[in-house]
Short mmCIF file of C-alpha atoms and ligand atoms in Angstrom, two decimals:
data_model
loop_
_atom_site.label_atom_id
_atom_site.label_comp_id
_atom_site.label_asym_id
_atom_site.label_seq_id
_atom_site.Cartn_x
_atom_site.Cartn_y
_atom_site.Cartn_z
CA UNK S 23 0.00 0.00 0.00
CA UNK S 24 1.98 3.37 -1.22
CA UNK S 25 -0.74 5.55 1.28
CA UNK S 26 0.68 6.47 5.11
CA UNK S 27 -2.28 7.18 6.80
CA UNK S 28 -3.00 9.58 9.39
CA UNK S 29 -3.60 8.48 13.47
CA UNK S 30 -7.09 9.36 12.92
CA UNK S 31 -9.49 6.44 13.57
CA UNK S 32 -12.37 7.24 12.26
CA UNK S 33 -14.37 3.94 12.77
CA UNK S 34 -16.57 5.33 15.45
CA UNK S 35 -17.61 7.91 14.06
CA UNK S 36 -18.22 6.04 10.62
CA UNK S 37 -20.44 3.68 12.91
CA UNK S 38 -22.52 6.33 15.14
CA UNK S 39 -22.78 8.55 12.00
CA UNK S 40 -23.52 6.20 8.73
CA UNK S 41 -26.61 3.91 8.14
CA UNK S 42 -25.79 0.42 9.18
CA UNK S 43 -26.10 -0.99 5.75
CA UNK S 44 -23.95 1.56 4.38
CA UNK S 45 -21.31 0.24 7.42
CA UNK S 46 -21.62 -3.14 6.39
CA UNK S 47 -21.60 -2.15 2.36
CA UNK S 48 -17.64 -0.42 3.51
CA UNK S 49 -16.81 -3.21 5.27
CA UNK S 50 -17.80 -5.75 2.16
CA UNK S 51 -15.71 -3.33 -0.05
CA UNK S 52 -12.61 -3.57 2.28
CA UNK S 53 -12.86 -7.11 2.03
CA UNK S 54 -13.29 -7.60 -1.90
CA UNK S 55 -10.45 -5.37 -2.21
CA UNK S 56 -8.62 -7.83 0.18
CA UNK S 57 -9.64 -10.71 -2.05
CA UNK S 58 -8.10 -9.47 -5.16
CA UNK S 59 -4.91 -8.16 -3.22
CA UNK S 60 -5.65 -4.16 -3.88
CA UNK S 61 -6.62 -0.90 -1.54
CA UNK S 62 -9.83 0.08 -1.51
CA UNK S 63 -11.16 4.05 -0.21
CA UNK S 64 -13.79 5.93 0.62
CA UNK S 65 -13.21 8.99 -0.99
CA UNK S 66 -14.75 12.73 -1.69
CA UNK S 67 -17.62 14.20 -0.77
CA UNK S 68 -18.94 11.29 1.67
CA UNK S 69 -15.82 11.40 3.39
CA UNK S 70 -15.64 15.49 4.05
CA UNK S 71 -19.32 15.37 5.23
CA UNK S 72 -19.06 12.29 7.65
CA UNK S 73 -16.02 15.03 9.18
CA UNK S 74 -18.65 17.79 8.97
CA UNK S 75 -21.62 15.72 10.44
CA UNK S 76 -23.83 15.95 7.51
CA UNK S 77 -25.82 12.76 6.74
CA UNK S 78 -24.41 11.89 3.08
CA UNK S 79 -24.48 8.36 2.17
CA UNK S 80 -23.69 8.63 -1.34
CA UNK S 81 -20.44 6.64 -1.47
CA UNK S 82 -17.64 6.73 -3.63
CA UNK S 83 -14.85 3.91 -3.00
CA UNK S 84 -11.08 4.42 -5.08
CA UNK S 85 -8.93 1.34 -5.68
CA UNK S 86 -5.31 1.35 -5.88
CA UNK S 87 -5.11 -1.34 -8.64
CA UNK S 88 -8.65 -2.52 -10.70
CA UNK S 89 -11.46 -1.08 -9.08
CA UNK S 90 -13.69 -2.94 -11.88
CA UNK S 91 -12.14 -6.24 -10.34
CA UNK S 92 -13.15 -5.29 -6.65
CA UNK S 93 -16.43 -4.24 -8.17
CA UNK S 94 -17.54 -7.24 -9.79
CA UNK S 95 -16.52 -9.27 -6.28
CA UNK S 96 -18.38 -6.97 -4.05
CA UNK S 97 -21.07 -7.65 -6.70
CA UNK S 98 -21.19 -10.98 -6.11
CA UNK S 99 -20.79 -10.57 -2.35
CA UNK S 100 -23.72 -8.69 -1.32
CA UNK S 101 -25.79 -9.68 -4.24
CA UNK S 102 -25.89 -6.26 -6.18
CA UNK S 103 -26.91 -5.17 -9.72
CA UNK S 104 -23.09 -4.01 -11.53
CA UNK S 105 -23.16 -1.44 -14.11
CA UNK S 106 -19.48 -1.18 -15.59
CA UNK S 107 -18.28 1.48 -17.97
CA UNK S 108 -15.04 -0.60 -18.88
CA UNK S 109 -13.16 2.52 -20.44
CA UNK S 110 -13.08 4.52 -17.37
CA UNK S 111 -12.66 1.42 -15.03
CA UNK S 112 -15.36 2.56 -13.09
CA UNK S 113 -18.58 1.07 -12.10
CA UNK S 114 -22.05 1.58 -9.98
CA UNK S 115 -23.54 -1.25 -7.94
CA UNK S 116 -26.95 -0.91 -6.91
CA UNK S 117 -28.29 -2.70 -4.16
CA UNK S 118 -31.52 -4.75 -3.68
CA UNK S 119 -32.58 -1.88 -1.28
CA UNK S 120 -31.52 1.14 -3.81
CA UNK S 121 -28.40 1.58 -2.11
CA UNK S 122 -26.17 2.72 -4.26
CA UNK S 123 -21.83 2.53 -4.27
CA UNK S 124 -19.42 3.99 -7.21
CA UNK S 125 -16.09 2.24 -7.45
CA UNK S 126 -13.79 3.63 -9.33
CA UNK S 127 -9.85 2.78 -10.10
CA UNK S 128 -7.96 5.09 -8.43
CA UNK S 129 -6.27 7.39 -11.63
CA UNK S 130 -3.67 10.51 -12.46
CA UNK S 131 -4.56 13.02 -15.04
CA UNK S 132 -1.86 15.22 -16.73
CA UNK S 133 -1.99 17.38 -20.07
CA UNK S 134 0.56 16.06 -22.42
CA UNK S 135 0.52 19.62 -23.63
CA UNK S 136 -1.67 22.98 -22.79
CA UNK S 137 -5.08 22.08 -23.63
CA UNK S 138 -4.26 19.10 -24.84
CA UNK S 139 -7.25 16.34 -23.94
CA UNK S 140 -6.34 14.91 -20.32
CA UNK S 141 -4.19 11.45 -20.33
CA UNK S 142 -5.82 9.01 -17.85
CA UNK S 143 -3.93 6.41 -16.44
CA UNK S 144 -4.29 4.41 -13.37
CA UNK S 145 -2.10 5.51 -10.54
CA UNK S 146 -1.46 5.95 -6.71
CA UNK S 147 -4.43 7.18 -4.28
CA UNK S 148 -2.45 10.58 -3.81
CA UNK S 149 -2.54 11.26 -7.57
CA UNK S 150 -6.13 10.20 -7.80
CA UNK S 151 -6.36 12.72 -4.99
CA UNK S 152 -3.96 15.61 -6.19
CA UNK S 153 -6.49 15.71 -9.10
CA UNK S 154 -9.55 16.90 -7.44
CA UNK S 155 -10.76 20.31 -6.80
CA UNK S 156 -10.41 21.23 -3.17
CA UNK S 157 -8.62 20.05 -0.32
CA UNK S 158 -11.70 19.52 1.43
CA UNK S 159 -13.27 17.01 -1.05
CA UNK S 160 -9.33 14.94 -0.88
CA UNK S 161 -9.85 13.29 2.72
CA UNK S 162 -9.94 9.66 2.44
CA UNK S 163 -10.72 6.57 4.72
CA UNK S 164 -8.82 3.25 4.56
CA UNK S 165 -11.18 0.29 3.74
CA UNK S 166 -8.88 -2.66 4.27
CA UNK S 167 -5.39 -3.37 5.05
CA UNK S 168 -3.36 -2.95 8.05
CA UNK S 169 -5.61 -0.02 9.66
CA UNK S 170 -9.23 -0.01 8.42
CA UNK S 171 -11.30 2.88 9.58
CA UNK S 172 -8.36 5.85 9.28
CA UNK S 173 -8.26 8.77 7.71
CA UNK S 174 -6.15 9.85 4.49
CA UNK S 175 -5.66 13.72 4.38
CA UNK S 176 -2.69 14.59 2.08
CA UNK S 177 -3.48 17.72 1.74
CA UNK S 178 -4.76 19.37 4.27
CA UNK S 179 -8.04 18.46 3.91
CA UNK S 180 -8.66 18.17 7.95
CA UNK S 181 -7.10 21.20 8.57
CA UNK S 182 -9.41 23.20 5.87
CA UNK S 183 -12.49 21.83 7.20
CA UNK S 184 -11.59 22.70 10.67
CA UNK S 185 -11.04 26.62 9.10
CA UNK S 186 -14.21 26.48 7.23
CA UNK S 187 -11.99 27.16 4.14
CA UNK S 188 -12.29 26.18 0.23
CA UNK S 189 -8.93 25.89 -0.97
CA UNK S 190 -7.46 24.54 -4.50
CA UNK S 191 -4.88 22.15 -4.52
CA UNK S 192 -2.99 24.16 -7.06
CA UNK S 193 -2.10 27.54 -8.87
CA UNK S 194 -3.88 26.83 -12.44
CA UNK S 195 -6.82 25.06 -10.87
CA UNK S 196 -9.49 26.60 -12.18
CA UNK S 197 -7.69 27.35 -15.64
CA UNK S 198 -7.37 23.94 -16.10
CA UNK S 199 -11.40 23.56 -15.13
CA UNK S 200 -13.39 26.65 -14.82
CA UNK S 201 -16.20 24.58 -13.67
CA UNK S 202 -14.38 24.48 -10.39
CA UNK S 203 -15.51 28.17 -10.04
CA UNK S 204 -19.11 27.24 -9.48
CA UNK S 205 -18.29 24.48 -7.37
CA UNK S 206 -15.91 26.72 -4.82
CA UNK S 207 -18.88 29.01 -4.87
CA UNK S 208 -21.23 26.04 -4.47
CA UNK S 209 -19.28 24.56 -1.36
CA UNK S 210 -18.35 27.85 0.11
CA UNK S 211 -22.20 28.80 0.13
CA UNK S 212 -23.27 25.67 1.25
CA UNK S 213 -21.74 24.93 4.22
CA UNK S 214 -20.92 28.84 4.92
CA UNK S 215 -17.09 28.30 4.42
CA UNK S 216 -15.17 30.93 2.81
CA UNK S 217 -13.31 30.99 -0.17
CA UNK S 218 -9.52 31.11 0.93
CA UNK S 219 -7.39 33.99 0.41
CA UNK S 220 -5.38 32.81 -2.15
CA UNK S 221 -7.78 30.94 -3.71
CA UNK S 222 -9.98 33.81 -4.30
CA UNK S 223 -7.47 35.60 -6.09
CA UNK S 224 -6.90 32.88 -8.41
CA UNK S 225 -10.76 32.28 -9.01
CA UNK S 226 -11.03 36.50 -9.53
CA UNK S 227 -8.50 36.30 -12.01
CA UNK S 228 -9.56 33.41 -13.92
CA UNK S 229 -12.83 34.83 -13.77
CA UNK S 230 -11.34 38.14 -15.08
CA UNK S 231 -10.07 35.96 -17.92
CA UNK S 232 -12.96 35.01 -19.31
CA UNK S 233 -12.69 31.35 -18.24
CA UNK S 234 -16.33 30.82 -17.65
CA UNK S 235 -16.72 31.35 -21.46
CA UNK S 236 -14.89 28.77 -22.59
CA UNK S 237 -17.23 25.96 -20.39
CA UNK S 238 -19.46 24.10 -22.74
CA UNK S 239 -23.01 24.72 -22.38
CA UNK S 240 -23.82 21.52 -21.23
CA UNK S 241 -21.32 21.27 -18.42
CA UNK S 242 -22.24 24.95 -17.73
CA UNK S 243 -25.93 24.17 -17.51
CA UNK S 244 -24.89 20.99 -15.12
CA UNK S 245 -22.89 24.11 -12.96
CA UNK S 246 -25.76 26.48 -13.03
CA UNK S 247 -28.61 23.37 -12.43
CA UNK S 248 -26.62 22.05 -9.37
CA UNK S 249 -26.10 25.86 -7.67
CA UNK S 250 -29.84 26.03 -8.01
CA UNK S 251 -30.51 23.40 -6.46
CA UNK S 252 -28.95 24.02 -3.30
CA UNK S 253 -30.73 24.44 -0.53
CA UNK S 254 -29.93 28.33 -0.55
CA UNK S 255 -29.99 29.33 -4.47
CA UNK S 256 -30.54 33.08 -3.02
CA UNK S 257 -26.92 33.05 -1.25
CA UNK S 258 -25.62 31.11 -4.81
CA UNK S 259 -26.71 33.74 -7.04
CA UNK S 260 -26.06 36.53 -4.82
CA UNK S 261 -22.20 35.54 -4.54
CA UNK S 262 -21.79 34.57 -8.26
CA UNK S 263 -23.06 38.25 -9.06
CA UNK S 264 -20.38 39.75 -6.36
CA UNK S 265 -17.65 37.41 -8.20
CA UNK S 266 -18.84 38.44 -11.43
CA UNK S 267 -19.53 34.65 -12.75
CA UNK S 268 -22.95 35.59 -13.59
CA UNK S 269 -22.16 38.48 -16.33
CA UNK S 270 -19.88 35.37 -18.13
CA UNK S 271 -22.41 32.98 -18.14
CA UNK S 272 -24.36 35.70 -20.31
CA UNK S 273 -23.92 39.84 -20.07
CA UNK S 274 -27.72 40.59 -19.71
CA UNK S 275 -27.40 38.30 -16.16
CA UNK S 276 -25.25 41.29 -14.22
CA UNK S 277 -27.87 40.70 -11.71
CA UNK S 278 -29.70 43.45 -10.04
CA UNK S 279 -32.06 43.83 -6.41
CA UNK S 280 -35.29 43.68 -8.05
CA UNK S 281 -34.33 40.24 -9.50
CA UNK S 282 -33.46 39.29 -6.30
CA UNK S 283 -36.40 40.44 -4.93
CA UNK S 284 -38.16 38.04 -6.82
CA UNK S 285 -35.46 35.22 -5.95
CA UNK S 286 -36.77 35.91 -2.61
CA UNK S 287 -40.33 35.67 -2.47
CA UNK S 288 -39.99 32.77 -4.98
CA UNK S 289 -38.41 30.95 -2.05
CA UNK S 290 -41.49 31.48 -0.04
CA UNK S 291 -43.99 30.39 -2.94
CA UNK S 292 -41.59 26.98 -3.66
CA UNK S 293 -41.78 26.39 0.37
CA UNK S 294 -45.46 26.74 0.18
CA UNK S 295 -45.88 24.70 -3.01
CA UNK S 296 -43.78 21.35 -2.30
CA UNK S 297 -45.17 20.28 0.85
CA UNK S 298 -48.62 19.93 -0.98
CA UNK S 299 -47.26 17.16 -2.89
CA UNK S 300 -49.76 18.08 -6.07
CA UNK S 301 -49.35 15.58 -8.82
CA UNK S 302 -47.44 18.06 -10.40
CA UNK S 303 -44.04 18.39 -9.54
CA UNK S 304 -42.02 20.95 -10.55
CA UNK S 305 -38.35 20.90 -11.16
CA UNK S 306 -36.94 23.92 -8.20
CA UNK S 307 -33.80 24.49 -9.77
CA UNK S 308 -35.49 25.18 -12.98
CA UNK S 309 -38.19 27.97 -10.77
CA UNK S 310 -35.10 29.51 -10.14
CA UNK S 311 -33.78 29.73 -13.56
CA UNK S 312 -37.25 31.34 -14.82
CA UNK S 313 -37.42 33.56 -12.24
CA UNK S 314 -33.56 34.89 -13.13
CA UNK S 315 -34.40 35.48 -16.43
CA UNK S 316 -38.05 36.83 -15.72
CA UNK S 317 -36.77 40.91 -15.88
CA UNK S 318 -34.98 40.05 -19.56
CA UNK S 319 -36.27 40.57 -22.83
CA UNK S 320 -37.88 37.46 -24.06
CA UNK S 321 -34.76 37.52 -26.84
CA UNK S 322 -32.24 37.56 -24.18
CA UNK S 323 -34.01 35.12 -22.07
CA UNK S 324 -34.11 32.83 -25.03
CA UNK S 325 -30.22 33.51 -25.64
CA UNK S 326 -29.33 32.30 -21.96
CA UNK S 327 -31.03 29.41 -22.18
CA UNK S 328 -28.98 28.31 -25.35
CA UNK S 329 -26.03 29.27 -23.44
CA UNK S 330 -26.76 26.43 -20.88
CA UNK S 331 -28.29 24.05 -23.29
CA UNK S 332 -31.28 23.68 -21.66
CA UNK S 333 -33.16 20.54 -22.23
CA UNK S 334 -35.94 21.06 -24.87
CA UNK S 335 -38.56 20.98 -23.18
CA UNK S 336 -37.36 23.49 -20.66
CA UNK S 337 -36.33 25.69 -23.45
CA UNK S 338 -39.79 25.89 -24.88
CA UNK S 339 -41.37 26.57 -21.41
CA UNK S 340 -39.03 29.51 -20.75
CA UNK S 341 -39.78 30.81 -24.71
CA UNK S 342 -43.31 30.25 -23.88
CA UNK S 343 -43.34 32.15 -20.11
CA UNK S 344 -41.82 35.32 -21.58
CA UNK S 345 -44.91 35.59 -24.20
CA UNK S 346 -47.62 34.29 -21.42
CA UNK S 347 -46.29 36.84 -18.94
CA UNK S 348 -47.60 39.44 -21.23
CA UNK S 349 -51.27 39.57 -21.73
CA UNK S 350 -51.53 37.78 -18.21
CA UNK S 351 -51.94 41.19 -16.13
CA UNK S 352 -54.89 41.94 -18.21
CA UNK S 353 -57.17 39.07 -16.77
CA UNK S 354 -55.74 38.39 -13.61
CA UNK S 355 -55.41 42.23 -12.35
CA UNK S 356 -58.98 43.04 -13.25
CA UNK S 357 -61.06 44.50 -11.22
CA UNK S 358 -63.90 43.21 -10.18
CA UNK S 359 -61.58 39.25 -10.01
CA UNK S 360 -62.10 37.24 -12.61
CA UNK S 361 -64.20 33.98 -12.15
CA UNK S 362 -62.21 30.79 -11.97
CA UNK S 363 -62.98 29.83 -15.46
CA UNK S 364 -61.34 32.79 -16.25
CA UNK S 365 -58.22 31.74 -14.44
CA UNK S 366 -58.25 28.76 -15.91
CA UNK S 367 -58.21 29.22 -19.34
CA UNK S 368 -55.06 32.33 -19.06
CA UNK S 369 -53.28 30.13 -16.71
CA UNK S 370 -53.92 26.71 -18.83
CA UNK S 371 -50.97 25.38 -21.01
CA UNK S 372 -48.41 26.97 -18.27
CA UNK S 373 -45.73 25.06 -17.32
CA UNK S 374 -46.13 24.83 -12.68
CA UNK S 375 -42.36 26.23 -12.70
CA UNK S 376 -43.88 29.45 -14.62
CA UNK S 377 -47.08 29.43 -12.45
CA UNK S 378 -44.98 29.63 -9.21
CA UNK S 379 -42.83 32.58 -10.95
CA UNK S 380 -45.72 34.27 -11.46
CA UNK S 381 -47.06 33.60 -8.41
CA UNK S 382 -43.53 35.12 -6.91
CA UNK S 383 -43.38 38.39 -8.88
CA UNK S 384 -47.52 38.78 -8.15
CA UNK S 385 -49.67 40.86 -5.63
CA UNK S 386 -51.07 39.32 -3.10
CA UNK S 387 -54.87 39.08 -4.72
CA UNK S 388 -53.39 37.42 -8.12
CA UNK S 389 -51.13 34.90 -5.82
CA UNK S 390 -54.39 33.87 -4.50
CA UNK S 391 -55.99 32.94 -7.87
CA UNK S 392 -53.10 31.55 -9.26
CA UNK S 393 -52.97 28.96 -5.96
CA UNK S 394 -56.47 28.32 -6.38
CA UNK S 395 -55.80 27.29 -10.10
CA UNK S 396 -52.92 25.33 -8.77
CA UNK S 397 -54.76 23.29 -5.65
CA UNK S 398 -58.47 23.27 -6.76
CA UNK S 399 -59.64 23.91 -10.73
CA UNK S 400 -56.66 22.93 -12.60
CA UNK S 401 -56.91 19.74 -13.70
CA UNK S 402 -60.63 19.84 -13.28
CA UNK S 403 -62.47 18.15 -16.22
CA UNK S 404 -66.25 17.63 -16.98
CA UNK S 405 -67.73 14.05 -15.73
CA UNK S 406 -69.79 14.07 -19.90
CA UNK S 407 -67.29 12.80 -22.91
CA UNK S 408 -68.03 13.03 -26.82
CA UNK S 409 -69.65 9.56 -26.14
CA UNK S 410 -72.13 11.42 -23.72
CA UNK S 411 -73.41 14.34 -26.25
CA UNK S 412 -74.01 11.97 -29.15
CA UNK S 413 -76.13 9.70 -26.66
CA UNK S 414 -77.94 13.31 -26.33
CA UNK S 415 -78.44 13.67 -29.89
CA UNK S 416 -75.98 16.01 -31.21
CA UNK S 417 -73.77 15.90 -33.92
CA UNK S 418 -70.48 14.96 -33.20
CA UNK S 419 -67.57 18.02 -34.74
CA UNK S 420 -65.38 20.40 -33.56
CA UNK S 421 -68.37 22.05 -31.26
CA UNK S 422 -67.92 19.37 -28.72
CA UNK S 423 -64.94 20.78 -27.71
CA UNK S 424 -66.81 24.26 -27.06
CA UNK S 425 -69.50 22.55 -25.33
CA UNK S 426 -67.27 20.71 -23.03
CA UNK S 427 -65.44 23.36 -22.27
CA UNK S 428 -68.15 25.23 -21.25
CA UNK S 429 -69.03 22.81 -18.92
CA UNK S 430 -65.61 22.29 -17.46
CA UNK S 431 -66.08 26.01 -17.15
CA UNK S 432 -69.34 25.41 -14.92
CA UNK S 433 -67.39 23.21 -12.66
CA UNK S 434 -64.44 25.00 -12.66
CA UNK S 435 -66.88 28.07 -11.38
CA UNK S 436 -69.14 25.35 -9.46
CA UNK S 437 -72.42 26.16 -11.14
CA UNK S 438 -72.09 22.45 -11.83
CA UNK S 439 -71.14 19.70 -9.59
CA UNK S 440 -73.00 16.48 -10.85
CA UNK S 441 -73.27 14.47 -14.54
CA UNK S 442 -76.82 14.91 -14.06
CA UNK S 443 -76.34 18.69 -13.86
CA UNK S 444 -73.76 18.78 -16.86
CA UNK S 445 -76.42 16.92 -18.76
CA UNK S 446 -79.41 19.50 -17.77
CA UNK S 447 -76.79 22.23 -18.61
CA UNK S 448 -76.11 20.78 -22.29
CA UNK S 449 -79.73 20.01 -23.00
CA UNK S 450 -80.94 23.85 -22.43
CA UNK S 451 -77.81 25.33 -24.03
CA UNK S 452 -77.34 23.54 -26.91
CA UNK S 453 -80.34 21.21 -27.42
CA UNK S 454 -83.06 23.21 -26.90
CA UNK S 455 -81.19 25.95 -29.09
CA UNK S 456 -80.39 23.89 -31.68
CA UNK S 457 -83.85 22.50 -32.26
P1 ATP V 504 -22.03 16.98 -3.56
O1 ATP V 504 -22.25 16.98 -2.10
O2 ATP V 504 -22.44 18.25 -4.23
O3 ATP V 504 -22.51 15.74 -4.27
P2 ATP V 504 -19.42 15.90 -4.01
O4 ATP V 504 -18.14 16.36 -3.43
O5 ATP V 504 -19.88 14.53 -3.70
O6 ATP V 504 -20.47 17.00 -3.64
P3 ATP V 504 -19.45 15.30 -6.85
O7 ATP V 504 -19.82 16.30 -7.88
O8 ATP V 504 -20.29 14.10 -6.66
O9 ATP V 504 -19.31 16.17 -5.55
O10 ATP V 504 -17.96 14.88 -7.11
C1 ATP V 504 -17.30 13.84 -6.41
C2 ATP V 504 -15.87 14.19 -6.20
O11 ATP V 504 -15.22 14.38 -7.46
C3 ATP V 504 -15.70 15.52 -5.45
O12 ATP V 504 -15.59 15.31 -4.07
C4 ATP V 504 -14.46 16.11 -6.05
O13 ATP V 504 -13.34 15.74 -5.31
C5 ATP V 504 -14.37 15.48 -7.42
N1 ATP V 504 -14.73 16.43 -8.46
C6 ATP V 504 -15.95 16.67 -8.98
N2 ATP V 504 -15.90 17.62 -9.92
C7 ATP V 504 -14.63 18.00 -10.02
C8 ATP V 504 -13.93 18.94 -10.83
N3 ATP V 504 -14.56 19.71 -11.71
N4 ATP V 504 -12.60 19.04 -10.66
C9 ATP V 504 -11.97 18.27 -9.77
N5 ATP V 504 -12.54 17.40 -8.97
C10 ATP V 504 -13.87 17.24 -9.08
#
């Protein structure tokens, strides 16, 4: 084993902190690895939580040696599903319970020349280590050999976390990935750390550089879709528009208080939405996106989403809000309210991620019709179907749809409540009329 490891036990902690099946998946690792004669880790993110006492049990395991070999036995061993991807000699197991473990072959990157595509090979711990983005996220724990259960920290890692401090492991860090800017703000914001001194310099001047323009849009939608969904996407935004990282991801995002406003009170309307648990979910991160793009012309809007590559569907549903938005205000400011129906066919077709942006940037009278829509009428539909009206004698065509949604416009107002009452409703509308 090339790793020294530090005096730190960490097995009681790992066993008052960590589920017991996640215990007992570690242990298993430690002893495929010992089967096939190899060290196995825990490594990243699980590790640096388990030292901050957040619940994370989203494993990642490093082996010095073939950690698609100590996969497939640990497989076997506990009885778990084994997806490989042979080319990167990693693999996921998945658990009969869900449980889920990444094993990966411990691996050094370097550039053969400057921007030339990385060279992977399989290498020591350390290197798989030196590679990462903070010292924080390099702590490791020992699965097997001579001392199970201790912690790994080349780098500092313990002493970082005890300083509440996001440090790189190196000068051109975030050169060589500018996504590493999001994630120091990301991790900084998240556990209220601070960016180190240094390191803040480096990420200003890479910043400075323009380095955020030369992420893909894909990865850079990945960036911008994980920041969002933090917990806190307020204190994310807020901090990339002090470090300037929103103006790169596109100018017209410089940020401003009114859009923040909105940030704000959309936090209230998401907290008040989820724990309903409609049949409509929406997609947070995405709430936030809209609502960050709400004050911009529907051109630039459009433009930021092909920045990010959003997803098609999302793409149409922000095109869509920043046409909606306009002749909204119309109906759902006039005075006296307008009846439920009313609501329902202006507010119909919207995506729930634009209804709760709207909802956010709304007064209080047109938040309470929009809910309403939201909890009671939307998905409301009449109890009579085409089948129905021809039983009643009319002529099936492209009036049915009229006539049904005028009656879904009776319930929706609850003039009607019963099929018998739909069918009285059709018969002197459009029966007696008709004869
Ligand atoms: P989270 O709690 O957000 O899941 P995590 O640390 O588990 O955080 P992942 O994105 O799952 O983050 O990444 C796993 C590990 O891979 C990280 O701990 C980090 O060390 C490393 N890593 C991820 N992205 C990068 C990157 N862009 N550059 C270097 N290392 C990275």
């Amino acid at each position: 084993m090339h790793v020294i490891t530090t005096k730190k036990n960490v097995k009681g902690l790992v066993v008052e902190r960590v589920p017991t099946e996640v215990l007992r998946l570690l242990e298993a690792a430690g002893r495929a690895a010992d089967a096939e004669g190899m060290a196995a880790y825990a490594v990243g993110g699980f590790v640096r939580d388990l030292l901050l006492r957040i619940e994370n049990t989203d494993v990642d395991v490093a082996v010095e040696g073939d950690g698609l070999k100590v996969a497939r036995r640990l497989a076997e061993m506990v009885g778990a599903r084994l997806r490989p991807h042979d080319q990167f000699g990693t693999a996921v197991l998945v658990l009969p319970d869900g449980l889920r473990l990444d094993v990966a072959t411990a691996r050094v990157e370097y550039y053969e020349y400057p921007a030339a595509p990385p060279v992977v090979e399989p290498s020591s711990l350390k290197d798989d280590l030196f590679r990462r983005d903070f010292t924080i996220n390099t702590l490791a724990i020992t699965l097997n050999g001579p001392e199970p259960f201790h912690l790994v920290d080349f780098f500092e890692g313990q002493r970082d976390l005890k300083e509440r401090t996001v440090r790189v492991l190196h000068d051109m860090s975030f050169v060589e990935d500018p996504a590493r800017v999001f994630r120091a703000i990301r991790f900084e914001q998240r556990f209220d750390f601070t960016i180190g001194r240094e390191t803040l310099a480096l990420l200003k001047s890479a910043v400075a550089q323009g380095c955020i323009g030369q992420i893909a849009p894909l990865r850079l939608g990945a960036e911008l879709r994980y920041m969002l969904a933090e917990r806190e996407p307020l204190k994310m935004v807020r901090r990339m528009a002090e470090l300037d990282v929103l103006r790169f991801v596109h100018p017209a995002l410089a940020g401003d208080g009114d859009g923040w406003r909105l940030l704000q009170h959309l936090k209230d309307v998401v907290a008040w939405y989820e724990p309903l648990y409609l049949d409509v979910p929406v997609e947070r991160w995405f709430c936030y996106l809209l609502a960050l793009v709400d004050p911009l012309p529907a051109e630039e809007a459009r433009a930021v989403g092909m920045r990010i590559a959003l997803p098609g569907r999302l793409q149409q549903v922000l095109e869509a809000f920043g046409q909606q938005r306009r002749g909204l205000p119309a109906v759902l400011d006039r005075r006296p309210p307008p009846r439920p129906s009313e609501v329902y066919r202006a507010l119909e077709g919207m995506a729930p991620e634009a209804l709760l942006v709207l909802m956010a940037r709304s007064s209080e009278d047109v938040r309470h019709l929009i809910s309403h829509y939201l909890t009671v009428t939307r998905g409301v539909e009449p109890a009579l179907g085409g089948e129905d009206l021809i039983a009643l004698g009319l002529e099936p065509g492209p009036r049915f749809t009229e006539i049904l949604e005028a009656v879904r416009d009776r319930r929706v107002d609850g003039e009607l409540t019963t099929k018998d009452q739909e069918i009285a409703f059709v018969r002197e509308t459009y029966l007696a009329r008709s004869r």
